[in-house]
Amino acid sequence: MDSGEEVRVETPPYCCSTCDGGEVARRNLARRNRKARSLSTSSASSSSDHRRAQSLHGPSPVTTFGPKACMLQNPHTVMHIQDPASQRLTWNKPPKSVLVIKKIRDASLLQPFKELCIFLTEVKDMIVYVENKVLDDPAISGDENFGAITKKFCTFSEDLDDISNRVDFIICLGGDGTLLYASSLFQESVPPVMAFHLGSLGFLTPFKFDSYQSQVTQIIEGNAALVLRSRLKVKVLKENWEKKARVDEKGIILTNGDIESSRKAIQYQVLNEVVVDRGPSSYLSNVDLFLDGHLITTVQADGVIVSTPTGSTAYAVAAGASMIHPNVPAIMITPICPHSLSFRPIVVPAGVELKIMLSREARNTAWVSFDGRKRQEICHGDSITITTSCFPVPSICFRDPVNDWFESLAQCLHWNVRKKQNYLSSEDEEF
């Protein structure tokens, strides 16, 4: 095509009963070619009037292979996933409540925080939720002029109050850490998140605060693109060993105590990464890594990072991993300073289940953290199970998922920034 745009033709799924797909495959191919030519003609004539929404999904794969082979059709395994390019925010009912998350102990955010809250309460008539520790700041609690606004706030405390069904959307003021913190507050469905870049890095915060009123109004009206940032569902199973003394009916201790074990399970939703490391020990960590129940390797390194595509641009990229767009369904496994030079980072499908346990030969325990928080020790018998969560973080885009991501790569990580090479003149070519 002269327009330089690619036309993707969806192939209808082919179901065969006798695996006689040769002639059918040829007819389907001829039909697709005719359809592609007609689409090419129509798109070339209308490309100047209408911009085509390009799909972020790859083309549907052909399910017939050669003259006799085809894919076994199983209707129970079919997944219907919306094209990421068409994911846009909409409201079933007009939003009435908003959670404002502010970076703690940052004086530079006091004025933007006050301006935003006044705008939301007085102009937009929204119910504003704010964490108690934000209002404990003397610069806020001691401001008499702002006191009338704070009385209208709904307050909560982390780990004590459940606000999952009370908040319609979230506004973050700060750096990437505010978005990670917002994710940790919601262990199931997460409201849409609008993140303003008022921190140091701002890879996950695409909005500038200069025009916050028009941007917030646009979100309330439901006019915005979304990127669904997948999270990891992590289950930590800890083996608790207790010594319990045996006592008779009269209360007399019969034995010093038998060792009994009990299991304690804790679950987390992780947006960036799960990090298992050697902690304060001078020895390398020695952990077994299982994939869908099969031992795939033993990690002998300073640690291992299991990250989402969103987390691929955080700790993982510093450890040598590739950067993955958040719309790619995948889990990354990245060793930290491995003892083996051939242990390179790998990417596995998002649907697998990973399990990490201390090896029998481990000389020390390991330590685990989740998005840099909830750090705890992992001992023999403990296990960490990691799968892709079905509750992503719907992050509101400034423009769209692709442009926002590459803008962050360029502005925050200075991706592929270098001096440009000078061109050769005719005189230089002689030498």
Coordinates of C-alpha atoms in Angstrom, one line a residue:
M1 CA 0.0 0.0 0.0
D2 CA 1.1 3.5 -0.7
S3 CA -0.1 4.8 2.6
G4 CA 2.5 2.7 4.4
E5 CA -0.1 1.3 6.9
E6 CA -0.5 -2.3 7.6
V7 CA -3.9 -4.0 7.3
R8 CA -4.6 -6.9 9.7
V9 CA -7.1 -9.4 8.4
E10 CA -8.7 -11.5 11.2
T11 CA -8.8 -15.2 10.3
P12 CA -12.0 -17.0 11.4
P13 CA -11.1 -20.1 13.6
Y14 CA -11.0 -23.3 11.6
C15 CA -12.7 -26.3 13.2
C16 CA -12.1 -29.7 11.5
S17 CA -13.7 -33.0 12.3
T18 CA -11.6 -35.3 10.1
C19 CA -8.5 -33.2 9.7
D20 CA -9.1 -32.9 6.0
G21 CA -8.0 -29.2 5.8
G22 CA -6.0 -29.0 2.6
E23 CA -8.7 -27.8 0.2
V24 CA -10.4 -25.7 2.9
A25 CA -7.1 -24.0 3.7
R26 CA -6.5 -23.1 0.1
R27 CA -10.0 -21.7 -0.3
N28 CA -9.5 -19.7 3.0
L29 CA -6.2 -18.4 1.6
A30 CA -7.8 -17.2 -1.6
R31 CA -10.7 -15.6 0.3
R32 CA -8.2 -13.8 2.6
N33 CA -6.2 -12.5 -0.4
R34 CA -9.4 -11.1 -2.0
K35 CA -10.4 -9.5 1.2
A36 CA -7.0 -8.0 1.8
R37 CA -7.0 -6.4 -1.7
S38 CA -10.4 -4.9 -1.1
L39 CA -9.4 -3.6 2.3
S40 CA -6.2 -2.2 0.8
T41 CA -8.2 -0.3 -1.8
S42 CA -10.7 1.1 0.6
S43 CA -8.1 2.1 3.3
A44 CA -6.0 3.8 0.7
S45 CA -8.9 6.0 -0.4
S46 CA -10.0 6.8 3.2
S47 CA -6.7 7.0 5.1
S48 CA -6.6 10.8 4.5
D49 CA -10.0 11.2 6.2
H50 CA -10.0 8.7 9.0
R51 CA -7.0 7.5 11.1
R52 CA -7.1 3.8 11.5
A53 CA -6.9 2.4 15.1
Q54 CA -3.9 0.0 14.8
S55 CA -4.2 -3.2 16.8
L56 CA -1.7 -3.9 19.5
H57 CA -2.5 -7.6 19.3
G58 CA -0.6 -9.7 16.8
P59 CA -2.5 -11.2 13.9
S60 CA -4.6 -14.2 14.7
P61 CA -2.5 -17.3 13.9
V62 CA -3.6 -19.7 11.2
T63 CA -4.8 -22.9 12.8
T64 CA -4.2 -25.2 9.8
F65 CA -0.7 -26.5 9.2
G66 CA 0.1 -28.0 5.8
P67 CA -2.4 -30.2 3.9
K68 CA -3.4 -32.5 6.8
A69 CA -2.7 -31.0 10.2
C70 CA -4.8 -28.5 12.2
M71 CA -5.1 -27.3 15.8
L72 CA -7.4 -29.3 18.1
Q73 CA -10.2 -26.9 19.0
N74 CA -11.1 -26.7 22.7
P75 CA -13.9 -24.2 23.4
H76 CA -13.0 -24.2 27.1
T77 CA -9.6 -22.7 26.5
V78 CA -10.6 -19.8 24.3
M79 CA -9.8 -16.4 25.9
H80 CA -11.4 -13.2 24.8
I81 CA -9.1 -10.3 25.4
Q82 CA -9.9 -6.7 24.3
D83 CA -7.4 -5.1 22.0
P84 CA -5.2 -2.8 24.2
A85 CA -5.4 -0.1 21.6
S86 CA -9.1 0.2 22.2
Q87 CA -9.1 0.2 26.0
R88 CA -10.7 3.4 27.1
L89 CA -12.2 4.6 30.4
T90 CA -16.0 4.8 30.8
W91 CA -18.3 5.2 33.8
N92 CA -21.4 3.2 34.5
K93 CA -22.4 6.1 36.8
P94 CA -20.9 9.5 37.3
P95 CA -17.9 9.3 39.7
K96 CA -18.6 10.8 43.1
S97 CA -15.5 9.9 45.2
V98 CA -11.8 10.2 44.7
L99 CA -8.8 9.0 46.7
V100 CA -5.9 11.5 46.8
I101 CA -2.5 10.0 47.6
K102 CA 0.3 12.4 48.4
K103 CA 3.9 11.7 49.0
I104 CA 4.5 12.0 52.7
R105 CA 6.9 14.6 54.1
D106 CA 7.4 16.4 50.9
A107 CA 7.0 20.2 51.4
S108 CA 6.9 20.8 47.6
L109 CA 3.6 18.9 47.3
L110 CA 1.7 20.9 49.9
Q111 CA 0.5 23.6 47.6
P112 CA -0.5 21.2 44.7
F113 CA -2.3 19.0 47.2
K114 CA -4.3 21.9 48.7
E115 CA -5.2 23.3 45.2
L116 CA -6.3 19.9 44.0
C117 CA -8.4 19.2 47.1
I118 CA -10.1 22.6 46.9
F119 CA -10.9 22.0 43.2
L120 CA -12.3 18.5 43.9
T121 CA -14.5 19.5 46.8
E122 CA -15.6 23.0 46.0
V123 CA -15.8 22.9 42.1
K124 CA -16.4 19.3 41.3
D125 CA -18.4 18.5 44.5
M126 CA -16.5 15.2 45.0
I127 CA -16.1 13.2 48.2
V128 CA -12.3 13.2 48.8
Y129 CA -10.6 10.3 50.7
V130 CA -7.3 11.1 52.3
E131 CA -5.1 9.0 54.6
N132 CA -4.8 10.0 58.2
K133 CA -1.1 10.3 58.2
V134 CA -1.3 12.8 55.4
L135 CA -3.4 15.1 57.5
D136 CA -1.1 14.7 60.5
D137 CA 1.5 16.9 58.7
P138 CA 1.7 20.1 60.8
A139 CA 1.8 22.2 57.6
I140 CA -1.7 20.8 56.8
S141 CA -3.2 20.5 60.3
G142 CA -1.9 23.9 61.3
D143 CA -3.4 25.7 58.2
E144 CA -6.6 27.4 59.5
N145 CA -7.6 28.5 56.0
F146 CA -7.4 24.9 54.7
G147 CA -9.1 23.5 57.9
A148 CA -12.6 24.0 56.5
I149 CA -11.7 21.8 53.5
T150 CA -10.2 19.0 55.6
K151 CA -13.4 18.7 57.6
K152 CA -15.1 17.5 54.5
F153 CA -12.5 14.7 53.9
C154 CA -13.2 11.1 54.5
T155 CA -10.1 9.6 56.3
F156 CA -8.8 6.1 56.6
S157 CA -5.7 4.2 57.8
E158 CA -3.7 1.6 55.9
D159 CA -4.3 -2.0 57.0
L160 CA -7.2 -0.9 59.2
D161 CA -9.9 0.4 56.9
D162 CA -11.2 -1.2 53.7
I163 CA -12.0 1.5 51.1
S164 CA -12.1 -0.9 48.1
N165 CA -15.8 -0.3 47.4
R166 CA -15.9 3.4 48.3
V167 CA -13.4 5.0 45.9
D168 CA -14.3 5.7 42.3
F169 CA -10.9 6.7 41.1
I170 CA -7.5 7.6 42.4
I171 CA -5.2 10.7 42.0
C172 CA -1.5 10.3 42.9
L173 CA 0.7 13.3 43.6
G174 CA 4.4 12.3 43.7
G175 CA 6.7 9.8 42.0
D176 CA 6.3 6.2 41.0
G177 CA 6.2 5.1 44.6
T178 CA 2.8 6.7 45.0
L179 CA 1.4 4.5 42.3
L180 CA 2.9 1.4 43.9
Y181 CA 1.4 2.4 47.2
A182 CA -2.0 2.9 45.6
S183 CA -1.8 -0.6 44.2
S184 CA -1.0 -2.0 47.6
L185 CA -4.1 -0.5 49.1
F186 CA -6.4 -2.6 46.9
Q187 CA -6.0 -6.4 47.0
E188 CA -8.7 -7.0 44.5
S189 CA -10.3 -4.6 42.0
V190 CA -8.4 -1.4 41.6
P191 CA -10.1 1.9 40.7
P192 CA -8.6 3.9 37.7
V193 CA -5.4 5.7 38.7
M194 CA -4.4 9.2 37.5
A195 CA -0.8 9.9 38.4
F196 CA 0.8 13.4 38.3
H197 CA 4.5 13.7 37.9
L198 CA 5.6 15.5 41.1
G199 CA 8.5 13.2 42.1
S200 CA 12.0 12.5 41.1
L201 CA 11.7 9.9 38.3
G202 CA 8.1 9.7 37.1
F203 CA 8.2 6.7 34.8
L204 CA 4.7 5.7 35.8
T205 CA 3.3 9.3 36.2
P206 CA 2.6 10.8 32.8
F207 CA 0.5 13.8 33.8
K208 CA 1.9 17.3 34.4
F209 CA 0.2 19.3 37.2
D210 CA 0.2 22.6 35.3
S211 CA -3.2 21.9 33.7
Y212 CA -4.7 19.6 36.3
Q213 CA -8.1 21.2 36.2
S214 CA -8.8 20.4 32.6
Q215 CA -7.2 17.0 32.8
V216 CA -9.2 15.9 35.9
T217 CA -12.4 17.2 34.3
Q218 CA -11.6 15.1 31.2
I219 CA -11.2 12.0 33.4
I220 CA -14.5 12.7 35.3
E221 CA -16.2 12.9 31.9
G222 CA -14.8 9.5 31.0
N223 CA -12.6 10.6 28.1
A224 CA -9.2 8.8 28.5
A225 CA -7.2 5.9 27.3
L226 CA -6.2 3.1 29.7
V227 CA -3.2 0.8 30.1
L228 CA -3.9 -2.3 32.2
R229 CA -0.8 -2.9 34.3
S230 CA -0.7 -6.6 35.3
R231 CA 0.1 -7.5 38.9
L232 CA 1.5 -10.6 40.5
K233 CA -0.6 -12.6 42.9
V234 CA 1.9 -13.8 45.5
K235 CA 1.2 -16.4 48.2
V236 CA 3.8 -16.9 51.0
L237 CA 3.3 -20.1 52.9
K238 CA 5.3 -20.1 56.1
E239 CA 6.1 -23.2 58.2
N240 CA 5.7 -22.3 61.9
W241 CA 7.4 -24.7 64.3
E242 CA 6.2 -24.7 67.9
K243 CA 7.1 -26.7 70.9
K244 CA 4.1 -27.8 72.9
A245 CA 4.3 -29.5 76.2
R246 CA 2.1 -32.5 77.0
V247 CA 0.0 -32.0 80.1
D248 CA -2.2 -34.6 81.9
E249 CA -5.7 -34.0 83.3
K250 CA -4.2 -32.6 86.6
G251 CA -2.1 -30.1 84.9
I252 CA 1.2 -32.0 85.4
I253 CA 3.7 -31.6 82.5
L254 CA 4.5 -35.1 81.2
T255 CA 7.2 -34.1 78.5
N256 CA 9.3 -31.1 77.7
G257 CA 7.4 -30.7 74.5
D258 CA 6.8 -32.1 71.0
I259 CA 7.6 -30.1 68.0
E260 CA 4.4 -29.4 66.0
S261 CA 4.2 -27.5 62.7
S262 CA 1.4 -25.2 61.4
R263 CA 1.2 -23.4 58.1
K264 CA 0.5 -19.7 57.8
A265 CA -0.5 -18.2 54.4
I266 CA -0.2 -14.6 53.4
Q267 CA -1.2 -13.1 50.0
Y268 CA 0.0 -10.0 48.3
Q269 CA -0.8 -8.1 45.1
V270 CA 2.5 -6.9 43.5
L271 CA 2.7 -4.3 40.7
N272 CA 6.5 -4.2 40.1
E273 CA 8.4 -7.2 41.4
V274 CA 9.1 -9.9 44.0
V275 CA 12.7 -9.9 45.1
V276 CA 14.3 -12.8 46.9
D277 CA 17.8 -12.1 48.1
R278 CA 20.4 -13.3 50.6
G279 CA 19.7 -10.6 53.1
P280 CA 22.5 -9.8 55.6
S281 CA 24.3 -13.1 55.0
S282 CA 27.7 -13.2 53.3
Y283 CA 26.8 -16.4 51.5
L284 CA 25.0 -16.6 48.1
S285 CA 21.3 -17.3 48.2
N286 CA 20.5 -20.8 47.2
V287 CA 16.8 -21.3 46.1
D288 CA 15.0 -23.7 43.9
L289 CA 12.8 -22.3 41.2
F290 CA 9.8 -24.3 40.0
L291 CA 7.5 -23.7 37.0
D292 CA 4.1 -25.4 37.0
G293 CA 5.4 -27.9 39.6
H294 CA 8.7 -28.8 37.7
L295 CA 12.1 -27.8 39.0
I296 CA 13.7 -25.7 36.2
T297 CA 16.8 -24.4 38.0
T298 CA 18.5 -23.7 41.3
V299 CA 19.4 -20.0 41.7
Q300 CA 22.8 -19.5 43.2
A301 CA 23.2 -15.7 43.2
D302 CA 22.7 -12.6 45.3
G303 CA 19.0 -13.1 44.6
V304 CA 16.4 -13.4 41.9
I305 CA 13.7 -10.9 40.7
V306 CA 10.3 -12.0 39.5
S307 CA 8.7 -9.0 37.8
T308 CA 5.8 -7.8 35.8
P309 CA 6.2 -5.9 32.5
T310 CA 5.7 -2.7 34.5
G311 CA 8.5 -3.8 36.8
S312 CA 10.8 -4.6 33.9
T313 CA 11.9 -1.0 33.9
A314 CA 12.7 -0.9 37.6
Y315 CA 15.1 -3.2 39.5
A316 CA 15.0 -5.8 36.7
V317 CA 16.5 -3.5 34.1
A318 CA 19.3 -2.5 36.5
A319 CA 20.1 -6.3 36.8
G320 CA 20.4 -6.7 33.1
A321 CA 16.8 -7.6 32.0
S322 CA 15.0 -6.4 28.9
M323 CA 12.3 -3.7 29.0
I324 CA 8.8 -5.0 28.2
H325 CA 5.8 -2.9 27.3
P326 CA 3.1 -3.3 30.0
N327 CA 0.6 -4.6 27.4
V328 CA 2.7 -7.7 26.8
P329 CA 1.4 -10.6 28.9
A330 CA 4.5 -12.0 30.5
I331 CA 6.5 -12.7 33.7
M332 CA 10.2 -11.9 33.9
I333 CA 12.8 -13.9 35.9
T334 CA 16.1 -12.1 36.4
P335 CA 19.0 -13.3 38.6
I336 CA 20.9 -10.8 40.6
C337 CA 24.7 -11.3 40.2
P338 CA 24.4 -15.0 39.4
H339 CA 27.4 -17.3 40.1
S340 CA 27.0 -18.8 36.6
L341 CA 27.8 -16.5 33.7
S342 CA 25.3 -18.4 31.5
F343 CA 22.3 -17.6 33.8
R344 CA 20.6 -14.9 31.7
P345 CA 17.2 -13.3 32.4
I346 CA 14.2 -15.1 30.8
V347 CA 10.6 -14.2 30.0
V348 CA 7.9 -16.8 30.6
P349 CA 4.1 -16.8 29.7
A350 CA 1.8 -14.9 32.0
G351 CA -0.2 -18.0 32.7
V352 CA 2.4 -20.1 34.5
E353 CA 2.8 -20.6 38.2
L354 CA 6.2 -20.1 39.7
K355 CA 7.3 -21.4 43.1
I356 CA 10.4 -20.5 45.0
M357 CA 11.8 -22.4 48.0
L358 CA 15.1 -22.7 49.9
S359 CA 17.3 -25.4 48.5
R360 CA 18.3 -28.3 50.9
E361 CA 21.9 -27.3 50.4
A362 CA 21.3 -23.6 51.3
R363 CA 23.7 -22.4 53.9
N364 CA 21.5 -19.5 55.1
T365 CA 18.0 -18.3 54.9
A366 CA 16.6 -15.9 52.2
W367 CA 14.7 -12.7 52.4
V368 CA 11.8 -11.5 50.3
S369 CA 10.2 -8.2 49.6
F370 CA 7.1 -7.1 47.5
D371 CA 7.5 -3.8 45.6
G372 CA 10.2 -2.9 48.2
R373 CA 7.8 -3.4 51.2
K374 CA 6.7 -6.1 53.7
R375 CA 10.3 -7.6 53.8
Q376 CA 10.4 -10.9 55.6
E377 CA 12.7 -13.9 56.1
I378 CA 12.2 -17.2 54.2
C379 CA 13.3 -20.4 56.0
H380 CA 13.4 -24.0 55.2
G381 CA 9.9 -25.3 54.5
D382 CA 8.6 -21.9 53.4
S383 CA 7.4 -21.3 49.9
I384 CA 6.6 -18.4 47.6
T385 CA 4.0 -19.0 44.9
I386 CA 3.7 -16.4 42.1
T387 CA 1.1 -16.2 39.4
T388 CA -0.4 -13.4 37.3
S389 CA -3.2 -11.7 39.1
C390 CA -6.6 -11.1 37.5
F391 CA -6.8 -7.7 39.1
P392 CA -4.6 -5.3 37.1
V393 CA -4.0 -1.6 37.8
P394 CA -5.9 0.5 35.3
S395 CA -3.5 3.3 34.7
I396 CA -4.9 6.4 32.9
C397 CA -2.8 7.4 29.9
F398 CA -1.9 11.0 29.0
R399 CA -2.1 10.1 25.3
D400 CA -2.1 6.3 24.7
P401 CA -0.2 3.2 26.0
V402 CA 2.5 3.2 23.3
N403 CA 3.3 6.9 23.1
D404 CA 3.3 7.3 26.9
W405 CA 5.7 4.3 27.3
F406 CA 8.3 5.5 24.8
E407 CA 8.0 9.1 26.2
S408 CA 8.9 7.7 29.6
L409 CA 11.8 5.7 28.1
A410 CA 13.2 8.8 26.5
Q411 CA 12.6 11.3 29.3
C412 CA 13.2 9.2 32.4
L413 CA 15.8 6.6 31.3
H414 CA 17.3 8.5 28.4
W415 CA 17.0 5.4 26.3
N416 CA 19.5 5.2 23.5
V417 CA 20.6 8.8 24.0
R418 CA 24.0 9.5 22.4
K419 CA 25.8 12.0 20.2
K420 CA 24.8 11.8 16.6
Q421 CA 27.4 10.6 14.2
N422 CA 28.6 13.2 11.6
Y423 CA 27.8 12.5 8.0
L424 CA 30.6 11.9 5.5
S425 CA 31.2 14.6 3.0
S426 CA 32.6 13.9 -0.5
E427 CA 36.1 15.0 0.7
D428 CA 36.0 12.6 3.7
E429 CA 35.1 9.7 1.5
E430 CA 38.3 10.1 -0.5
F431 CA 40.2 9.2 2.7

